[in-house]
Amino acid sequence: MKRYVYYLLGMNILVLGITCNTLSNLGVGAFSTLPYAVSFLTFLTFGQANIVFYLIFVCIQMILERKISMKFILEIPFSFIFGFLVDLYQYIIPTINLNLYTQILVLLIGNTCCAIGVYFMIKGNLIMTPVDGLVLSISEVFHRPYSLCKNIFDISMILATIIICLVCRSSIYGIGLGTVFSAFYIGRVILFCENFKLNTYKKIES
């Protein structure tokens, strides 16, 4: 039961973080840039765009691994639930005009929430997000380190976003200082959470 609580709590904190990142208007995380841009260029909402890309990622995983397994099937309902939560949080948290200082503060809060959310979802250990699942599949199929595949994936998402925006002759949506900041910050916070838990256990044992 505790695993489900951790996972659901983590998912909601992650979505809250993504929402704060969009509100800061300083750039979203690399994995969100493409759906964020598509939501501006089409009739889709941000949550619906996430669903579309997540389902595409699930299909790519099946193609790469040449099989249909339960771990892929479970990612499908996750995609719809996650997309619904993204739109829900976008709806209940109003968009307000921020100055530079409050933008930076909201960005910091958003990235911290993203990191804590990911940490709790990992702790829950139930269903992989389609993003992480795809990166893992690429890593296993091509026998490359996960961290390398993750970096390549993030860069690919950013490049794809730039290309689509240029083809549509629009502004470059979703990419900014916050995108670069999240690439370095989120991993550090997750590592801090892991070390904090480990140090807490050591103090209790001693």
Tab-separated table of N, CA and C in Angstrom, residues 51-188:
chain	number	residue	atom	x	y	z
A	51	ILE	N	-0.036	13.057	-23.728
A	51	ILE	CA	-0.631	11.731	-23.967
A	51	ILE	C	-0.203	11.199	-25.330
A	52	VAL	N	-0.310	12.043	-26.352
A	52	VAL	CA	0.037	11.633	-27.718
A	52	VAL	C	1.486	11.164	-27.793
A	53	PHE	N	2.398	11.962	-27.258
A	53	PHE	CA	3.820	11.599	-27.331
A	53	PHE	C	4.146	10.401	-26.452
A	54	TYR	N	3.507	10.300	-25.309
A	54	TYR	CA	3.740	9.143	-24.449
A	54	TYR	C	3.303	7.853	-25.133
A	55	LEU	N	2.170	7.895	-25.812
A	55	LEU	CA	1.696	6.710	-26.533
A	55	LEU	C	2.637	6.360	-27.691
A	56	ILE	N	3.177	7.387	-28.341
A	56	ILE	CA	4.169	7.161	-29.399
A	56	ILE	C	5.414	6.498	-28.810
A	57	PHE	N	5.831	6.964	-27.647
A	57	PHE	CA	7.010	6.387	-26.986
A	57	PHE	C	6.781	4.921	-26.626
A	58	VAL	N	5.560	4.599	-26.189
A	58	VAL	CA	5.227	3.201	-25.867
A	58	VAL	C	5.338	2.334	-27.122
A	59	CYS	N	4.807	2.833	-28.234
A	59	CYS	CA	4.875	2.086	-29.506
A	59	CYS	C	6.329	1.880	-29.943
A	60	ILE	N	7.146	2.900	-29.789
A	60	ILE	CA	8.564	2.787	-30.165
A	60	ILE	C	9.262	1.742	-29.306
A	61	GLN	N	8.917	1.695	-28.021
A	61	GLN	CA	9.498	0.676	-27.144
A	61	GLN	C	9.176	-0.729	-27.643
A	62	MET	N	7.917	-0.944	-28.025
A	62	MET	CA	7.486	-2.253	-28.521
A	62	MET	C	8.227	-2.624	-29.804
A	63	ILE	N	8.432	-1.634	-30.670
A	63	ILE	CA	9.139	-1.871	-31.927
A	63	ILE	C	10.607	-2.208	-31.664
A	64	LEU	N	11.228	-1.431	-30.770
A	64	LEU	CA	12.643	-1.656	-30.466
A	64	LEU	C	12.878	-3.034	-29.844
A	65	GLU	N	12.022	-3.411	-28.903
A	65	GLU	CA	12.217	-4.677	-28.207
A	65	GLU	C	11.491	-5.846	-28.877
A	66	ARG	N	10.713	-5.527	-29.927
A	66	ARG	CA	10.015	-6.540	-30.726
A	66	ARG	C	9.148	-7.465	-29.878
A	67	LYS	N	8.421	-6.861	-28.961
A	67	LYS	CA	7.516	-7.647	-28.130
A	67	LYS	C	6.500	-6.727	-27.468
A	68	ILE	N	5.419	-7.325	-27.022
A	68	ILE	CA	4.404	-6.590	-26.268
A	68	ILE	C	4.351	-7.212	-24.880
A	69	SER	N	4.804	-6.482	-23.893
A	69	SER	CA	4.836	-7.014	-22.536
A	69	SER	C	3.958	-6.165	-21.616
A	70	MET	N	3.721	-6.670	-20.410
A	70	MET	CA	2.852	-5.978	-19.465
A	70	MET	C	3.408	-4.606	-19.091
A	71	LYS	N	4.747	-4.482	-19.031
A	71	LYS	CA	5.321	-3.188	-18.644
A	71	LYS	C	4.980	-2.103	-19.662
A	72	PHE	N	4.859	-2.502	-20.940
A	72	PHE	CA	4.462	-1.539	-21.969
A	72	PHE	C	2.969	-1.238	-21.869
A	73	ILE	N	2.168	-2.254	-21.658
A	73	ILE	CA	0.712	-2.087	-21.581
A	73	ILE	C	0.330	-1.171	-20.426
A	74	LEU	N	1.024	-1.312	-19.293
A	74	LEU	CA	0.721	-0.480	-18.125
A	74	LEU	C	1.086	0.984	-18.345
A	75	GLU	N	1.998	1.236	-19.260
A	75	GLU	CA	2.373	2.619	-19.556
A	75	GLU	C	1.262	3.361	-20.303
A	76	ILE	N	0.345	2.620	-20.919
A	76	ILE	CA	-0.748	3.254	-21.684
A	76	ILE	C	-1.730	3.965	-20.751
A	77	PRO	N	-2.315	3.284	-19.738
A	77	PRO	CA	-3.193	4.027	-18.821
A	77	PRO	C	-2.446	5.119	-18.060
A	78	PHE	N	-1.164	4.888	-17.755
A	78	PHE	CA	-0.360	5.921	-17.092
A	78	PHE	C	-0.349	7.192	-17.941
A	79	SER	N	-0.186	7.044	-19.259
A	79	SER	CA	-0.121	8.199	-20.161
A	79	SER	C	-1.385	9.042	-20.071
A	80	PHE	N	-2.540	8.378	-20.043
A	80	PHE	CA	-3.818	9.104	-19.982
A	80	PHE	C	-4.003	9.775	-18.616
A	81	ILE	N	-3.668	9.072	-17.548
A	81	ILE	CA	-3.800	9.643	-16.202
A	81	ILE	C	-2.878	10.841	-16.042
A	82	PHE	N	-1.629	10.693	-16.508
A	82	PHE	CA	-0.652	11.774	-16.394
A	82	PHE	C	-1.112	12.988	-17.193
A	83	GLY	N	-1.569	12.772	-18.420
A	83	GLY	CA	-2.041	13.878	-19.263
A	83	GLY	C	-3.226	14.590	-18.651
A	84	PHE	N	-4.154	13.808	-18.042
A	84	PHE	CA	-5.312	14.399	-17.373
A	84	PHE	C	-4.868	15.272	-16.202
A	85	LEU	N	-3.918	14.780	-15.415
A	85	LEU	CA	-3.417	15.549	-14.268
A	85	LEU	C	-2.730	16.837	-14.716
A	86	VAL	N	-1.983	16.770	-15.816
A	86	VAL	CA	-1.310	17.969	-16.343
A	86	VAL	C	-2.338	19.043	-16.678
A	87	ASP	N	-3.402	18.660	-17.383
A	87	ASP	CA	-4.442	19.631	-17.740
A	87	ASP	C	-5.200	20.115	-16.512
A	88	LEU	N	-5.410	19.214	-15.537
A	88	LEU	CA	-6.112	19.598	-14.309
A	88	LEU	C	-5.338	20.658	-13.545
A	89	TYR	N	-4.040	20.444	-13.380
A	89	TYR	CA	-3.208	21.410	-12.657
A	89	TYR	C	-3.066	22.710	-13.444
A	90	GLN	N	-3.009	22.608	-14.774
A	90	GLN	CA	-2.955	23.821	-15.596
A	90	GLN	C	-4.233	24.633	-15.429
A	91	TYR	N	-5.336	23.936	-15.174
A	91	TYR	CA	-6.636	24.609	-15.038
A	91	TYR	C	-6.802	25.253	-13.668
A	92	ILE	N	-6.409	24.526	-12.602
A	92	ILE	CA	-6.674	25.019	-11.244
A	92	ILE	C	-5.631	26.027	-10.762
A	93	ILE	N	-4.458	26.043	-11.396
A	93	ILE	CA	-3.435	27.028	-11.026
A	93	ILE	C	-3.443	28.142	-12.066
A	94	PRO	N	-3.884	29.328	-11.710
A	94	PRO	CA	-4.048	30.402	-12.694
A	94	PRO	C	-2.721	30.940	-13.215
A	95	THR	N	-2.753	31.408	-14.437
A	95	THR	CA	-1.585	32.070	-15.022
A	95	THR	C	-1.547	33.525	-14.562
A	96	ILE	N	-0.429	33.952	-14.019
A	96	ILE	CA	-0.311	35.325	-13.542
A	96	ILE	C	0.962	35.954	-14.106
A	97	ASN	N	0.969	37.272	-14.175
A	97	ASN	CA	2.151	37.982	-14.650
A	97	ASN	C	3.209	38.021	-13.544
A	98	LEU	N	4.391	37.597	-13.873
A	98	LEU	CA	5.470	37.533	-12.894
A	98	LEU	C	6.627	38.427	-13.331
A	99	ASN	N	7.305	39.019	-12.352
A	99	ASN	CA	8.538	39.725	-12.693
A	99	ASN	C	9.682	38.714	-12.697
A	100	LEU	N	10.852	39.160	-13.051
A	100	LEU	CA	11.981	38.238	-13.213
A	100	LEU	C	12.280	37.462	-11.933
A	101	TYR	N	12.211	38.137	-10.802
A	101	TYR	CA	12.555	37.487	-9.535
A	101	TYR	C	11.546	36.394	-9.177
A	102	THR	N	10.264	36.693	-9.352
A	102	THR	CA	9.246	35.676	-9.053
A	102	THR	C	9.262	34.562	-10.101
A	103	GLN	N	9.647	34.881	-11.335
A	103	GLN	CA	9.805	33.833	-12.348
A	103	GLN	C	10.877	32.827	-11.928
A	104	ILE	N	12.004	33.349	-11.453
A	104	ILE	CA	13.110	32.492	-11.008
A	104	ILE	C	12.679	31.651	-9.810
A	105	LEU	N	11.921	32.278	-8.883
A	105	LEU	CA	11.441	31.556	-7.701
A	105	LEU	C	10.492	30.430	-8.099
A	106	VAL	N	9.557	30.724	-8.990
A	106	VAL	CA	8.602	29.703	-9.450
A	106	VAL	C	9.327	28.589	-10.195
A	107	LEU	N	10.342	28.962	-10.991
A	107	LEU	CA	11.139	27.959	-11.703
A	107	LEU	C	11.856	27.042	-10.712
A	108	LEU	N	12.428	27.637	-9.662
A	108	LEU	CA	13.134	26.857	-8.643
A	108	LEU	C	12.180	25.902	-7.927
A	109	ILE	N	11.000	26.415	-7.571
A	109	ILE	CA	9.989	25.573	-6.920
A	109	ILE	C	9.562	24.447	-7.851
A	110	GLY	N	9.355	24.788	-9.132
A	110	GLY	CA	8.919	23.790	-10.104
A	110	GLY	C	9.915	22.667	-10.289
A	111	ASN	N	11.180	23.019	-10.441
A	111	ASN	CA	12.209	21.996	-10.636
A	111	ASN	C	12.428	21.159	-9.380
A	112	THR	N	12.290	21.798	-8.215
A	112	THR	CA	12.400	21.048	-6.960
A	112	THR	C	11.258	20.039	-6.841
A	113	CYS	N	10.058	20.473	-7.198
A	113	CYS	CA	8.899	19.566	-7.179
A	113	CYS	C	9.082	18.421	-8.179
A	114	CYS	N	9.621	18.724	-9.360
A	114	CYS	CA	9.873	17.679	-10.362
A	114	CYS	C	10.827	16.621	-9.803
A	115	ALA	N	11.879	17.079	-9.161
A	115	ALA	CA	12.876	16.163	-8.611
A	115	ALA	C	12.284	15.297	-7.499
A	116	ILE	N	11.553	15.934	-6.576
A	116	ILE	CA	10.949	15.195	-5.463
A	116	ILE	C	9.889	14.227	-5.986
A	117	GLY	N	9.134	14.681	-6.989
A	117	GLY	CA	8.123	13.819	-7.585
A	117	GLY	C	8.724	12.579	-8.216
A	118	VAL	N	9.791	12.767	-8.975
A	118	VAL	CA	10.487	11.633	-9.602
A	118	VAL	C	11.038	10.701	-8.531
A	119	TYR	N	11.578	11.277	-7.464
A	119	TYR	CA	12.150	10.472	-6.377
A	119	TYR	C	11.078	9.569	-5.751
A	120	PHE	N	9.903	10.134	-5.463
A	120	PHE	CA	8.827	9.347	-4.857
A	120	PHE	C	8.294	8.288	-5.828
A	121	MET	N	8.246	8.615	-7.126
A	121	MET	CA	7.778	7.628	-8.113
A	121	MET	C	8.763	6.469	-8.217
A	122	ILE	N	10.049	6.782	-8.161
A	122	ILE	CA	11.067	5.730	-8.169
A	122	ILE	C	10.930	4.872	-6.909
A	123	LYS	N	10.658	5.534	-5.793
A	123	LYS	CA	10.479	4.843	-4.517
A	123	LYS	C	9.263	3.923	-4.573
A	124	GLY	N	8.200	4.370	-5.258
A	124	GLY	CA	7.005	3.545	-5.404
A	124	GLY	C	7.247	2.316	-6.270
A	125	ASN	N	8.101	2.483	-7.294
A	125	ASN	CA	8.526	1.361	-8.148
A	125	ASN	C	7.341	0.569	-8.718
A	126	LEU	N	6.428	1.278	-9.389
A	126	LEU	CA	5.257	0.601	-9.965
A	126	LEU	C	5.318	0.569	-11.497
A	127	ILE	N	5.139	1.723	-12.110
A	127	ILE	CA	5.103	1.803	-13.572
A	127	ILE	C	6.119	2.839	-14.037
A	128	MET	N	6.915	2.472	-15.014
A	128	MET	CA	7.858	3.433	-15.599
A	128	MET	C	7.107	4.457	-16.441
A	129	THR	N	7.570	5.694	-16.419
A	129	THR	CA	6.999	6.662	-17.347
A	129	THR	C	7.436	6.269	-18.757
A	130	PRO	N	6.619	6.550	-19.777
A	130	PRO	CA	7.014	6.215	-21.147
A	130	PRO	C	8.344	6.824	-21.562
A	131	VAL	N	8.675	8.005	-21.006
A	131	VAL	CA	9.956	8.635	-21.316
A	131	VAL	C	11.105	7.775	-20.809
A	132	ASP	N	11.049	7.424	-19.523
A	132	ASP	CA	12.114	6.602	-18.932
A	132	ASP	C	12.127	5.200	-19.532
A	133	GLY	N	10.933	4.692	-19.834
A	133	GLY	CA	10.844	3.367	-20.449
A	133	GLY	C	11.500	3.324	-21.814
A	134	LEU	N	11.298	4.386	-22.602
A	134	LEU	CA	11.906	4.446	-23.932
A	134	LEU	C	13.421	4.555	-23.832
A	135	VAL	N	13.894	5.391	-22.923
A	135	VAL	CA	15.345	5.541	-22.744
A	135	VAL	C	15.960	4.208	-22.323
A	136	LEU	N	15.275	3.487	-21.431
A	136	LEU	CA	15.773	2.186	-20.982
A	136	LEU	C	15.808	1.190	-22.136
A	137	SER	N	14.777	1.194	-22.970
A	137	SER	CA	14.741	0.292	-24.126
A	137	SER	C	15.879	0.585	-25.092
A	138	ILE	N	16.127	1.866	-25.361
A	138	ILE	CA	17.223	2.254	-26.249
A	138	ILE	C	18.551	1.783	-25.660
A	139	SER	N	18.706	1.976	-24.342
A	139	SER	CA	19.931	1.564	-23.665
A	139	SER	C	20.161	0.064	-23.782
A	140	GLU	N	19.106	-0.722	-23.597
A	140	GLU	CA	19.242	-2.182	-23.623
A	140	GLU	C	19.430	-2.719	-25.037
A	141	VAL	N	18.706	-2.160	-25.990
A	141	VAL	CA	18.774	-2.650	-27.370
A	141	VAL	C	20.121	-2.327	-28.013
A	142	PHE	N	20.623	-1.118	-27.774
A	142	PHE	CA	21.872	-0.680	-28.407
A	142	PHE	C	23.091	-0.842	-27.494
A	143	HIS	N	22.861	-1.394	-26.308
A	143	HIS	CA	23.957	-1.697	-25.368
A	143	HIS	C	24.806	-0.461	-25.072
A	144	ARG	N	24.112	0.594	-24.699
A	144	ARG	CA	24.770	1.840	-24.331
A	144	ARG	C	24.339	2.236	-22.918
A	145	PRO	N	25.188	2.973	-22.178
A	145	PRO	CA	24.832	3.385	-20.823
A	145	PRO	C	23.524	4.184	-20.792
A	146	TYR	N	22.739	3.957	-19.752
A	146	TYR	CA	21.451	4.645	-19.623
A	146	TYR	C	21.637	6.162	-19.595
A	147	SER	N	22.648	6.626	-18.839
A	147	SER	CA	22.873	8.064	-18.710
A	147	SER	C	23.168	8.706	-20.068
A	148	LEU	N	23.937	8.015	-20.915
A	148	LEU	CA	24.253	8.521	-22.248
A	148	LEU	C	22.988	8.594	-23.096
A	149	CYS	N	22.186	7.545	-23.054
A	149	CYS	CA	20.941	7.515	-23.825
A	149	CYS	C	19.974	8.600	-23.356
A	150	LYS	N	19.957	8.853	-22.044
A	150	LYS	CA	19.096	9.898	-21.492
A	150	LYS	C	19.526	11.265	-22.004
A	151	ASN	N	20.818	11.521	-22.004
A	151	ASN	CA	21.320	12.804	-22.503
A	151	ASN	C	20.996	12.996	-23.977
A	152	ILE	N	21.192	11.935	-24.771
A	152	ILE	CA	20.895	12.004	-26.202
A	152	ILE	C	19.408	12.223	-26.431
A	153	PHE	N	18.595	11.540	-25.631
A	153	PHE	CA	17.135	11.685	-25.756
A	153	PHE	C	16.722	13.127	-25.466
A	154	ASP	N	17.221	13.700	-24.376
A	154	ASP	CA	16.862	15.073	-24.009
A	154	ASP	C	17.287	16.061	-25.092
A	155	ILE	N	18.487	15.883	-25.600
A	155	ILE	CA	18.978	16.762	-26.669
A	155	ILE	C	18.107	16.616	-27.916
A	156	SER	N	17.703	15.375	-28.214
A	156	SER	CA	16.861	15.109	-29.382
A	156	SER	C	15.503	15.802	-29.242
A	157	MET	N	14.941	15.785	-28.037
A	157	MET	CA	13.659	16.451	-27.796
A	157	MET	C	13.776	17.954	-28.017
A	158	ILE	N	14.872	18.527	-27.538
A	158	ILE	CA	15.083	19.968	-27.707
A	158	ILE	C	15.276	20.322	-29.174
A	159	LEU	N	16.089	19.533	-29.887
A	159	LEU	CA	16.327	19.788	-31.313
A	159	LEU	C	15.042	19.632	-32.117
A	160	ALA	N	14.253	18.598	-31.800
A	160	ALA	CA	12.985	18.372	-32.501
A	160	ALA	C	12.029	19.549	-32.281
A	161	THR	N	12.037	20.084	-31.069
A	161	THR	CA	11.197	21.236	-30.753
A	161	THR	C	11.606	22.442	-31.587
A	162	ILE	N	12.905	22.699	-31.661
A	162	ILE	CA	13.409	23.834	-32.444
A	162	ILE	C	13.058	23.680	-33.914
A	163	ILE	N	13.251	22.477	-34.457
A	163	ILE	CA	12.967	22.215	-35.873
A	163	ILE	C	11.493	22.430	-36.189
A	164	ILE	N	10.610	21.876	-35.346
A	164	ILE	CA	9.165	22.005	-35.580
A	164	ILE	C	8.738	23.464	-35.516
A	165	CYS	N	9.267	24.204	-34.542
A	165	CYS	CA	8.914	25.619	-34.420
A	165	CYS	C	9.414	26.429	-35.620
A	166	LEU	N	10.624	26.098	-36.107
A	166	LEU	CA	11.168	26.810	-37.265
A	166	LEU	C	10.370	26.482	-38.528
A	167	VAL	N	9.997	25.210	-38.693
A	167	VAL	CA	9.200	24.802	-39.855
A	167	VAL	C	7.852	25.515	-39.842
A	168	CYS	N	7.268	25.657	-38.657
A	168	CYS	CA	5.977	26.337	-38.533
A	168	CYS	C	6.118	27.859	-38.484
A	169	ARG	N	7.361	28.337	-38.551
A	169	ARG	CA	7.661	29.763	-38.530
A	169	ARG	C	7.045	30.449	-37.313
A	170	SER	N	7.245	29.828	-36.168
A	170	SER	CA	6.708	30.357	-34.919
A	170	SER	C	7.848	30.631	-33.943
A	171	SER	N	7.497	31.160	-32.804
A	171	SER	CA	8.479	31.351	-31.739
A	171	SER	C	8.954	29.980	-31.246
A	172	ILE	N	10.117	29.939	-30.620
A	172	ILE	CA	10.632	28.695	-30.050
A	172	ILE	C	10.001	28.527	-28.674
A	173	TYR	N	8.992	27.674	-28.595
A	173	TYR	CA	8.250	27.507	-27.351
A	173	TYR	C	8.940	26.522	-26.405
A	174	GLY	N	8.908	26.843	-25.118
A	174	GLY	CA	9.310	25.891	-24.083
A	174	GLY	C	10.791	25.817	-23.769
A	175	ILE	N	11.632	26.373	-24.622
A	175	ILE	CA	13.081	26.269	-24.421
A	175	ILE	C	13.620	27.597	-23.895
A	176	GLY	N	14.366	27.514	-22.802
A	176	GLY	CA	14.919	28.718	-22.219
A	176	GLY	C	15.929	28.379	-21.142
A	177	LEU	N	16.217	29.357	-20.311
A	177	LEU	CA	17.168	29.169	-19.222
A	177	LEU	C	16.727	28.027	-18.305
A	178	GLY	N	15.413	27.920	-18.108
A	178	GLY	CA	14.881	26.868	-17.247
A	178	GLY	C	15.157	25.476	-17.772
A	179	THR	N	15.220	25.323	-19.078
A	179	THR	CA	15.503	24.019	-19.687
A	179	THR	C	16.914	23.565	-19.341
A	180	VAL	N	17.852	24.491	-19.450
A	180	VAL	CA	19.242	24.182	-19.107
A	180	VAL	C	19.377	23.947	-17.605
A	181	PHE	N	18.718	24.795	-16.823
A	181	PHE	CA	18.787	24.686	-15.367
A	181	PHE	C	18.259	23.334	-14.886
A	182	SER	N	17.138	22.893	-15.442
A	182	SER	CA	16.529	21.629	-15.011
A	182	SER	C	17.428	20.443	-15.307
A	183	ALA	N	18.189	20.530	-16.398
A	183	ALA	CA	19.069	19.427	-16.784
A	183	ALA	C	20.127	19.148	-15.711
A	184	PHE	N	20.559	20.203	-15.023
A	184	PHE	CA	21.580	20.042	-13.989
A	184	PHE	C	20.966	19.911	-12.590
A	185	TYR	N	19.886	20.640	-12.351
A	185	TYR	CA	19.348	20.765	-10.995
A	185	TYR	C	18.568	19.535	-10.530
A	186	ILE	N	17.702	19.008	-11.383
A	186	ILE	CA	16.808	17.920	-10.966
A	186	ILE	C	17.587	16.696	-10.500
A	187	GLY	N	18.597	16.319	-11.242
A	187	GLY	CA	19.410	15.159	-10.865
A	187	GLY	C	20.101	15.357	-9.538
A	188	ARG	N	20.565	16.597	-9.263
A	188	ARG	CA	21.240	16.894	-7.994
A	188	ARG	C	20.268	16.759	-6.817
